[in-house]
Amino acid sequence: MNQTYPFYLKLSSILISIVILGFLAIVGEQILIPMVLGLLIAILLMPLSRFMEKRLRLPRSVSSILASLLALAIIGGVIYVLSLQVAKLANDWPQFQKQFVDLIDDLQGWISRTFGVRRKDQLLYLNDTAKKSISTGTAILEKALTSIGYVLMLTAFTFLFTLFFLLYRTHLLKFLVASFSETYHKTVFEIIENIQFMVKKYLVGLFLQMLIVTILSLIAYTIIGVKYNFMLAILTGILNILPYIGIFTALLIGALITFATSGISHVLFIVIAIVVIHAIDGNIIMPRVVGSKVKINSLIVIIGLVIGEMLWGIAGMLLTIPVLAIMKIVFDRVEGLQSWGFLMGEDDDVPIFKSTFDKYFLVKKTKVEKVEIIADPKDEPNK
């Protein structure tokens, strides 16, 4: 016998669950971020691990270690190359400071000539603040060291979680199946298979998209003649995976670094190049490479990005789309949650209650057509 609950009780349970999950996400940030990253990377590396086990006859422990080390080597290589470029960029910091101060002085002169505001008054509001913000080398160094330590810790724990997820994947699968009654075993297997398929396809497509954008950016920056073009190209490719926000961040970083090492004309060319690359990515690369593997509507993506940044910062924004896609797969296959899955998807998704909607709109449309067909007797011509 299926027991139904009133709407206010369901809504209260949903809101309480959201609050509890949000609190746990904030409290467990240090362990949940590397755990989710490790899970996604483990799903991506699972075919490689299976290949080494079946074809090369390696034990699961050895195949898991080799696959995890390969992923760690790739991530570590990217971080190492970026760190070398950032170290070289530090040499241009005095030049950046000088150009920024000169720009402030020119701006003050223009304001004084145009609006009649004395330089002395402007200095009280602009000059001191700008120079103080630029000369905070100690604070910048302290923040950089903290970020480096956090990245190293995150990388180490992500490597461990990836290793153990690969090593105990069968054990974890049996746990998930055993957690539900036999009636739902088929549904559990379908959800797990769909999550694995989605994560692999999405991450591979995302990597290809990042690689293509990086190559296009490197070509554009090389033609323009920008210093540190390789570093800027990698940053543009990496930041591009952040929907809506990454392109503006890449544009800001590229403009600032170009301003520090080149002239204003180069900054204008950089802005044009990034906008053109983003247009190519959004209209050609993204639909063809990533495609419709993650069917989440833009409203939910924006809300997810904001919540992810509030909970976990940049890492939360990076994990937003795969986490939302996993949630949608679960919602679409769990009775009572299909409406939430439909809310997260696009309009062309077919919900479980499609027949009700078709019946309602078909009746409404028929009534409208009948009203339009009936003519008013007063409009008939007099005979």
Coordinates of N, CA and C in Angstrom, one line a residue, residues 170-347:
T170 N 34.6 -2.8 -7.1 CA 33.7 -3.9 -7.0 C 33.0 -4.0 -5.6
H171 N 33.8 -3.7 -4.6 CA 33.3 -3.8 -3.2 C 32.3 -2.7 -3.0
L172 N 32.6 -1.5 -3.6 CA 31.7 -0.3 -3.4 C 30.4 -0.6 -4.2
L173 N 30.5 -1.2 -5.4 CA 29.3 -1.5 -6.2 C 28.4 -2.5 -5.4
K174 N 29.0 -3.5 -4.8 CA 28.2 -4.5 -4.0 C 27.5 -3.8 -2.9
F175 N 28.2 -2.8 -2.2 CA 27.6 -2.1 -1.1 C 26.4 -1.3 -1.6
L176 N 26.5 -0.7 -2.7 CA 25.4 0.1 -3.2 C 24.2 -0.8 -3.6
V177 N 24.4 -1.9 -4.2 CA 23.4 -2.9 -4.5 C 22.7 -3.5 -3.2
A178 N 23.6 -3.8 -2.2 CA 23.1 -4.4 -1.0 C 22.3 -3.4 -0.2
S179 N 22.5 -2.1 -0.4 CA 21.8 -1.1 0.4 C 20.3 -1.0 0.0
F180 N 19.9 -1.6 -1.1 CA 18.5 -1.6 -1.5 C 17.9 -3.0 -1.6
S181 N 16.6 -3.0 -1.6 CA 15.9 -4.3 -1.8 C 16.1 -4.9 -3.2
E182 N 15.8 -6.1 -3.4 CA 16.0 -6.8 -4.7 C 15.2 -6.1 -5.7
T183 N 14.0 -5.5 -5.4 CA 13.2 -4.9 -6.3 C 13.9 -3.8 -7.1
Y184 N 14.8 -3.1 -6.4 CA 15.4 -1.9 -7.0 C 16.8 -2.2 -7.5
H185 N 17.3 -3.5 -7.5 CA 18.6 -3.8 -8.0 C 18.8 -3.4 -9.4
K186 N 17.8 -3.6 -10.3 CA 18.0 -3.3 -11.7 C 18.1 -1.7 -11.9
T187 N 17.3 -1.0 -11.1 CA 17.4 0.5 -11.2 C 18.8 1.0 -10.7
V188 N 19.3 0.3 -9.7 CA 20.6 0.7 -9.1 C 21.7 0.5 -10.2
F189 N 21.6 -0.6 -10.9 CA 22.6 -0.9 -11.9 C 22.5 0.0 -13.1
E190 N 21.2 0.4 -13.5 CA 21.0 1.3 -14.5 C 21.6 2.7 -14.2
I191 N 21.4 3.2 -13.0 CA 21.9 4.5 -12.5 C 23.4 4.5 -12.6
I192 N 24.0 3.4 -12.0 CA 25.5 3.3 -12.0 C 26.1 3.3 -13.4
E193 N 25.5 2.5 -14.3 CA 26.0 2.5 -15.7 C 25.8 3.8 -16.4
N194 N 24.7 4.5 -16.2 CA 24.5 5.8 -16.8 C 25.4 6.8 -16.3
I195 N 25.7 6.8 -15.0 CA 26.7 7.7 -14.4 C 28.1 7.5 -15.0
Q196 N 28.5 6.3 -15.1 CA 29.8 6.0 -15.6 C 29.9 6.4 -17.1
F197 N 28.9 6.2 -17.9 CA 28.9 6.6 -19.3 C 28.9 8.1 -19.4
M198 N 28.1 8.8 -18.6 CA 28.0 10.2 -18.7 C 29.3 10.9 -18.3
V199 N 29.9 10.4 -17.2 CA 31.2 11.0 -16.7 C 32.3 10.8 -17.7
K200 N 32.4 9.6 -18.2 CA 33.5 9.3 -19.2 C 33.4 10.2 -20.4
K201 N 32.2 10.2 -21.0 CA 32.0 11.0 -22.2 C 32.1 12.5 -22.0
Y202 N 31.6 13.0 -20.8 CA 31.7 14.4 -20.5 C 33.2 14.8 -20.3
L203 N 33.9 14.1 -19.5 CA 35.3 14.4 -19.2 C 36.2 14.3 -20.4
V204 N 36.0 13.3 -21.2 CA 36.8 13.2 -22.4 C 36.5 14.4 -23.4
G205 N 35.2 14.7 -23.5 CA 34.8 15.8 -24.4 C 35.3 17.1 -23.8
L206 N 35.3 17.3 -22.5 CA 35.8 18.5 -21.8 C 37.3 18.7 -22.0
F207 N 38.0 17.5 -22.0 CA 39.4 17.6 -22.2 C 39.8 18.0 -23.6
L208 N 39.0 17.4 -24.6 CA 39.3 17.8 -26.0 C 38.9 19.2 -26.2
Q209 N 37.8 19.7 -25.6 CA 37.5 21.1 -25.8 C 38.6 22.0 -25.2
M210 N 39.1 21.7 -24.0 CA 40.1 22.5 -23.4 C 41.4 22.5 -24.3
L211 N 41.7 21.3 -24.8 CA 42.9 21.2 -25.7 C 42.8 22.1 -27.0
I212 N 41.6 22.0 -27.6 CA 41.4 22.8 -28.8 C 41.4 24.3 -28.5
V213 N 40.8 24.7 -27.4 CA 40.8 26.1 -27.1 C 42.2 26.6 -26.7
T214 N 43.0 25.7 -26.1 CA 44.3 26.1 -25.8 C 45.2 26.3 -27.0
I215 N 45.0 25.4 -28.0 CA 45.7 25.5 -29.3 C 45.3 26.8 -30.0
L216 N 44.0 27.0 -30.1 CA 43.6 28.2 -30.8 C 44.1 29.5 -30.1
S217 N 44.1 29.5 -28.8 CA 44.6 30.7 -28.0 C 46.1 30.8 -28.2
L218 N 46.9 29.7 -28.2 CA 48.3 29.8 -28.5 C 48.6 30.4 -29.8
I219 N 47.9 30.0 -30.8 CA 48.1 30.5 -32.2 C 47.8 32.0 -32.2
A220 N 46.6 32.4 -31.6 CA 46.3 33.8 -31.6 C 47.3 34.7 -30.9
Y221 N 47.7 34.2 -29.7 CA 48.6 35.0 -28.9 C 50.0 35.1 -29.6
T222 N 50.4 34.0 -30.2 CA 51.7 34.0 -31.0 C 51.6 35.0 -32.1
I223 N 50.5 35.1 -32.9 CA 50.4 36.0 -34.0 C 50.4 37.4 -33.5
I224 N 49.7 37.7 -32.3 CA 49.7 39.0 -31.8 C 51.0 39.4 -31.2
G225 N 51.8 38.5 -30.8 CA 53.1 38.8 -30.3 C 53.1 39.1 -28.8
V226 N 52.3 38.4 -28.0 CA 52.1 38.6 -26.6 C 53.2 37.8 -25.9
K227 N 53.8 38.4 -24.8 CA 54.7 37.7 -24.0 C 53.9 36.7 -23.1
Y228 N 54.6 35.6 -22.7 CA 53.9 34.5 -22.0 C 52.7 34.0 -22.7
N229 N 52.8 33.8 -24.0 CA 51.7 33.3 -24.7 C 51.3 31.9 -24.4
F230 N 52.3 31.1 -24.0 CA 52.0 29.7 -23.7 C 51.2 29.6 -22.4
M231 N 51.6 30.4 -21.4 CA 50.9 30.4 -20.1 C 49.5 30.9 -20.3
L232 N 49.3 32.0 -21.0 CA 48.0 32.5 -21.2 C 47.1 31.6 -22.0
A233 N 47.7 30.8 -22.9 CA 46.9 29.9 -23.7 C 46.4 28.7 -22.8
I234 N 47.3 28.2 -21.9 CA 46.9 27.2 -21.0 C 45.8 27.7 -20.0
L235 N 46.0 28.9 -19.5 CA 45.0 29.5 -18.6 C 43.6 29.7 -19.3
T236 N 43.7 30.1 -20.5 CA 42.4 30.3 -21.3 C 41.7 29.0 -21.5
G237 N 42.5 27.9 -21.8 CA 41.9 26.6 -22.0 C 41.3 26.0 -20.7
I238 N 42.0 26.2 -19.6 CA 41.5 25.7 -18.3 C 40.3 26.5 -17.8
L239 N 40.4 27.8 -17.9 CA 39.3 28.6 -17.3 C 38.1 28.5 -18.2
N240 N 38.3 28.1 -19.5 CA 37.1 28.0 -20.4 C 36.1 26.9 -20.0
I241 N 36.6 26.0 -19.1 CA 35.7 24.9 -18.7 C 34.7 25.4 -17.7
L242 N 34.9 26.6 -17.1 CA 33.9 27.2 -16.2 C 32.9 27.9 -17.0
P243 N 31.6 27.4 -17.0 CA 30.6 28.1 -17.9 C 30.3 29.5 -17.5
Y244 N 30.2 30.4 -18.5 CA 29.8 31.8 -18.4 C 30.9 32.6 -17.7
I245 N 31.5 32.1 -16.6 CA 32.4 32.9 -15.8 C 33.9 32.8 -16.2
G246 N 34.3 31.6 -16.7 CA 35.7 31.4 -17.1 C 36.2 32.3 -18.2
I247 N 35.3 32.6 -19.2 CA 35.8 33.4 -20.3 C 36.1 34.8 -19.8
F248 N 35.3 35.3 -18.9 CA 35.6 36.7 -18.4 C 36.8 36.7 -17.5
T249 N 37.0 35.6 -16.8 CA 38.3 35.6 -15.9 C 39.5 35.5 -16.8
A250 N 39.4 34.7 -17.9 CA 40.5 34.6 -18.8 C 40.8 35.9 -19.5
L251 N 39.7 36.6 -19.9 CA 39.8 37.9 -20.5 C 40.5 38.9 -19.6
L252 N 40.1 38.9 -18.3 CA 40.7 39.8 -17.4 C 42.2 39.5 -17.1
I253 N 42.5 38.3 -16.9 CA 43.9 37.9 -16.7 C 44.8 38.2 -17.9
G254 N 44.3 37.8 -19.1 CA 45.0 38.1 -20.3 C 45.3 39.6 -20.5
A255 N 44.2 40.4 -20.3 CA 44.4 41.8 -20.5 C 45.4 42.4 -19.5
L256 N 45.3 42.0 -18.2 CA 46.3 42.6 -17.2 C 47.7 42.2 -17.5
I257 N 47.9 40.9 -17.8 CA 49.3 40.5 -18.1 C 49.8 41.1 -19.4
T258 N 49.0 41.2 -20.4 CA 49.4 41.9 -21.6 C 49.7 43.4 -21.4
F259 N 48.9 44.0 -20.5 CA 49.1 45.4 -20.2 C 50.4 45.6 -19.5
A260 N 50.8 44.6 -18.7 CA 52.1 44.7 -17.9 C 53.3 44.5 -18.8
T261 N 53.2 43.8 -19.9 CA 54.3 43.4 -20.7 C 54.3 44.1 -22.1
S262 N 53.2 44.6 -22.5 CA 53.1 45.2 -23.8 C 52.3 46.5 -23.8
G263 N 51.7 46.9 -24.9 CA 51.0 48.2 -24.9 C 49.5 48.0 -24.9
I264 N 48.8 49.2 -25.0 CA 47.3 49.1 -25.0 C 46.8 48.5 -26.3
S265 N 47.5 48.6 -27.4 CA 47.0 48.0 -28.7 C 47.0 46.5 -28.5
H266 N 48.0 45.9 -27.9 CA 48.0 44.5 -27.7 C 46.9 44.0 -26.8
V267 N 46.5 44.8 -25.8 CA 45.4 44.5 -25.0 C 44.1 44.4 -25.8
L268 N 43.9 45.4 -26.7 CA 42.7 45.4 -27.5 C 42.7 44.1 -28.4
F269 N 43.8 43.7 -29.0 CA 43.9 42.5 -29.8 C 43.6 41.3 -29.0
I270 N 44.1 41.3 -27.7 CA 43.8 40.1 -26.9 C 42.3 40.0 -26.6
V271 N 41.7 41.1 -26.3 CA 40.2 41.1 -26.1 C 39.5 40.6 -27.3
I272 N 39.8 41.1 -28.5 CA 39.2 40.6 -29.7 C 39.4 39.1 -29.9
A273 N 40.7 38.7 -29.7 CA 41.0 37.2 -29.9 C 40.2 36.3 -28.9
I274 N 40.1 36.7 -27.7 CA 39.4 35.9 -26.7 C 37.9 35.8 -27.0
V275 N 37.4 37.0 -27.4 CA 35.9 37.0 -27.8 C 35.7 36.1 -29.0
V276 N 36.6 36.2 -30.0 CA 36.4 35.3 -31.2 C 36.5 33.8 -30.9
I277 N 37.5 33.5 -30.1 CA 37.7 32.1 -29.7 C 36.5 31.6 -28.9
H278 N 36.0 32.4 -28.0 CA 34.8 32.0 -27.2 C 33.6 31.8 -28.1
A279 N 33.5 32.6 -29.1 CA 32.4 32.5 -30.1 C 32.5 31.2 -30.9
I280 N 33.7 30.9 -31.3 CA 34.0 29.6 -32.0 C 33.7 28.4 -31.1
D281 N 34.2 28.5 -29.8 CA 34.0 27.4 -28.9 C 32.5 27.2 -28.6
G282 N 31.7 28.3 -28.4 CA 30.3 28.1 -28.1 C 29.5 27.6 -29.2
N283 N 29.8 28.0 -30.4 CA 29.0 27.6 -31.6 C 29.5 26.4 -32.4
I284 N 30.7 26.1 -32.3 CA 31.3 25.0 -33.1 C 31.9 23.9 -32.2
I285 N 32.8 24.2 -31.3 CA 33.6 23.2 -30.6 C 32.7 22.6 -29.5
M286 N 32.0 23.4 -28.7 CA 31.2 22.8 -27.6 C 30.1 21.9 -28.1
P287 N 29.3 22.3 -29.1 CA 28.2 21.4 -29.6 C 28.7 20.1 -30.2
R288 N 29.9 20.2 -30.9 CA 30.4 19.0 -31.7 C 31.2 18.1 -30.8
V289 N 32.0 18.6 -29.9 CA 32.9 17.8 -29.1 C 32.2 17.3 -27.8
V290 N 31.7 18.3 -27.0 CA 31.0 17.9 -25.8 C 29.6 17.4 -26.0
G291 N 28.9 18.2 -26.9 CA 27.6 17.7 -27.4 C 26.5 17.9 -26.2
S292 N 25.6 17.0 -26.3 CA 24.4 17.0 -25.3 C 24.6 15.9 -24.3
K293 N 25.8 15.6 -23.9 CA 26.1 14.5 -22.9 C 25.5 14.9 -21.5
V294 N 25.5 16.2 -21.2 CA 25.0 16.7 -20.0 C 23.8 17.6 -20.3
K295 N 22.6 17.1 -20.1 CA 21.4 17.9 -20.5 C 20.9 18.7 -19.2
I296 N 21.6 19.8 -18.9 CA 21.2 20.6 -17.8 C 20.9 22.0 -18.4
N297 N 19.7 22.5 -18.0 CA 19.4 23.9 -18.5 C 20.2 25.0 -17.9
S298 N 20.3 26.1 -18.6 CA 21.1 27.2 -18.2 C 20.8 27.7 -16.8
L299 N 19.5 27.8 -16.5 CA 19.1 28.3 -15.2 C 19.7 27.5 -14.0
I300 N 19.6 26.2 -14.1 CA 20.1 25.3 -13.1 C 21.6 25.4 -13.0
V301 N 22.3 25.6 -14.2 CA 23.7 25.7 -14.2 C 24.2 26.9 -13.5
I302 N 23.5 28.1 -13.7 CA 23.9 29.3 -13.1 C 23.7 29.2 -11.6
I303 N 22.5 28.6 -11.1 CA 22.2 28.5 -9.7 C 23.3 27.5 -9.1
G304 N 23.6 26.5 -9.8 CA 24.6 25.5 -9.3 C 26.0 26.2 -9.2
L305 N 26.4 27.0 -10.2 CA 27.7 27.7 -10.1 C 27.8 28.6 -8.9
V306 N 26.7 29.3 -8.6 CA 26.7 30.2 -7.5 C 26.8 29.5 -6.2
I307 N 26.0 28.4 -6.1 CA 26.0 27.6 -4.8 C 27.3 26.9 -4.7
G308 N 27.9 26.4 -5.8 CA 29.2 25.7 -5.7 C 30.3 26.6 -5.3
E309 N 30.3 27.9 -5.8 CA 31.3 28.8 -5.4 C 31.1 29.2 -3.9
M310 N 29.9 29.3 -3.5 CA 29.6 29.7 -2.1 C 30.1 28.5 -1.1
L311 N 30.0 27.3 -1.6 CA 30.3 26.2 -0.7 C 31.8 25.8 -0.8
W312 N 32.3 25.7 -2.0 CA 33.7 25.2 -2.2 C 34.6 26.1 -3.0
G313 N 34.2 27.3 -3.4 CA 35.0 28.2 -4.1 C 35.2 27.7 -5.6
I314 N 36.4 27.9 -6.1 CA 36.7 27.5 -7.5 C 36.5 26.0 -7.8
A315 N 36.9 25.2 -6.8 CA 36.7 23.8 -6.9 C 35.2 23.4 -7.1
G316 N 34.3 24.1 -6.3 CA 32.9 23.9 -6.4 C 32.4 24.2 -7.8
M317 N 32.9 25.3 -8.4 CA 32.4 25.7 -9.7 C 32.9 24.6 -10.8
L318 N 34.1 24.1 -10.6 CA 34.5 23.1 -11.5 C 33.7 21.8 -11.4
L319 N 33.2 21.5 -10.2 CA 32.5 20.2 -10.0 C 31.0 20.4 -10.2
T320 N 30.5 21.6 -10.5 CA 29.1 21.8 -10.5 C 28.4 21.0 -11.6
I321 N 28.9 21.0 -12.8 CA 28.1 20.4 -13.9 C 28.1 18.9 -13.8
P322 N 29.3 18.2 -13.5 CA 29.2 16.7 -13.3 C 28.3 16.3 -12.1
V323 N 28.4 17.1 -11.0 CA 27.5 16.7 -9.9 C 26.0 16.9 -10.2
L324 N 25.7 18.0 -10.9 CA 24.3 18.2 -11.3 C 23.9 17.1 -12.3
A325 N 24.7 16.7 -13.2 CA 24.4 15.6 -14.2 C 24.1 14.3 -13.4
I326 N 24.9 14.0 -12.4 CA 24.7 12.8 -11.6 C 23.4 12.9 -10.9
M327 N 23.1 14.1 -10.3 CA 21.8 14.2 -9.6 C 20.7 14.0 -10.6
K328 N 20.8 14.6 -11.8 CA 19.7 14.4 -12.7 C 19.5 12.9 -13.1
I329 N 20.6 12.2 -13.3 CA 20.4 10.8 -13.6 C 19.7 10.0 -12.5
V330 N 20.0 10.4 -11.3 CA 19.4 9.7 -10.1 C 17.9 10.1 -10.1
F331 N 17.6 11.4 -10.2 CA 16.3 11.9 -10.1 C 15.4 11.3 -11.2
D332 N 15.9 11.2 -12.4 CA 15.1 10.6 -13.5 C 14.7 9.2 -13.3
R333 N 15.4 8.5 -12.4 CA 15.1 7.0 -12.3 C 14.6 6.6 -10.9
V334 N 14.4 7.6 -10.1 CA 13.8 7.3 -8.7 C 12.4 7.8 -8.7
E335 N 11.5 6.9 -8.3 CA 10.1 7.3 -8.2 C 9.9 8.4 -7.2
G336 N 9.1 9.4 -7.6 CA 8.9 10.6 -6.7 C 9.8 11.7 -7.0
L337 N 10.9 11.5 -7.7 CA 11.9 12.6 -8.0 C 12.0 13.0 -9.4
Q338 N 11.1 12.3 -10.3 CA 11.2 12.6 -11.7 C 10.9 14.1 -12.0
S339 N 10.0 14.7 -11.2 CA 9.7 16.1 -11.5 C 11.0 17.0 -11.3
W340 N 11.8 16.7 -10.3 CA 13.1 17.4 -10.1 C 14.0 17.2 -11.2
G341 N 14.1 16.0 -11.7 CA 14.9 15.7 -12.9 C 14.4 16.5 -14.1
F342 N 13.1 16.6 -14.3 CA 12.6 17.3 -15.4 C 12.9 18.8 -15.2
L343 N 12.8 19.3 -14.0 CA 13.2 20.7 -13.7 C 14.6 21.0 -14.1
M344 N 15.5 20.1 -13.9 CA 16.9 20.3 -14.2 C 17.3 20.2 -15.7
G345 N 16.4 19.5 -16.5 CA 16.7 19.3 -17.9 C 16.2 20.3 -18.8
E346 N 16.2 20.0 -20.1 CA 15.7 20.9 -21.1 C 14.2 20.7 -21.4
D347 N 13.6 21.5 -22.2 CA 12.2 21.4 -22.5 C 11.9 20.2 -23.3

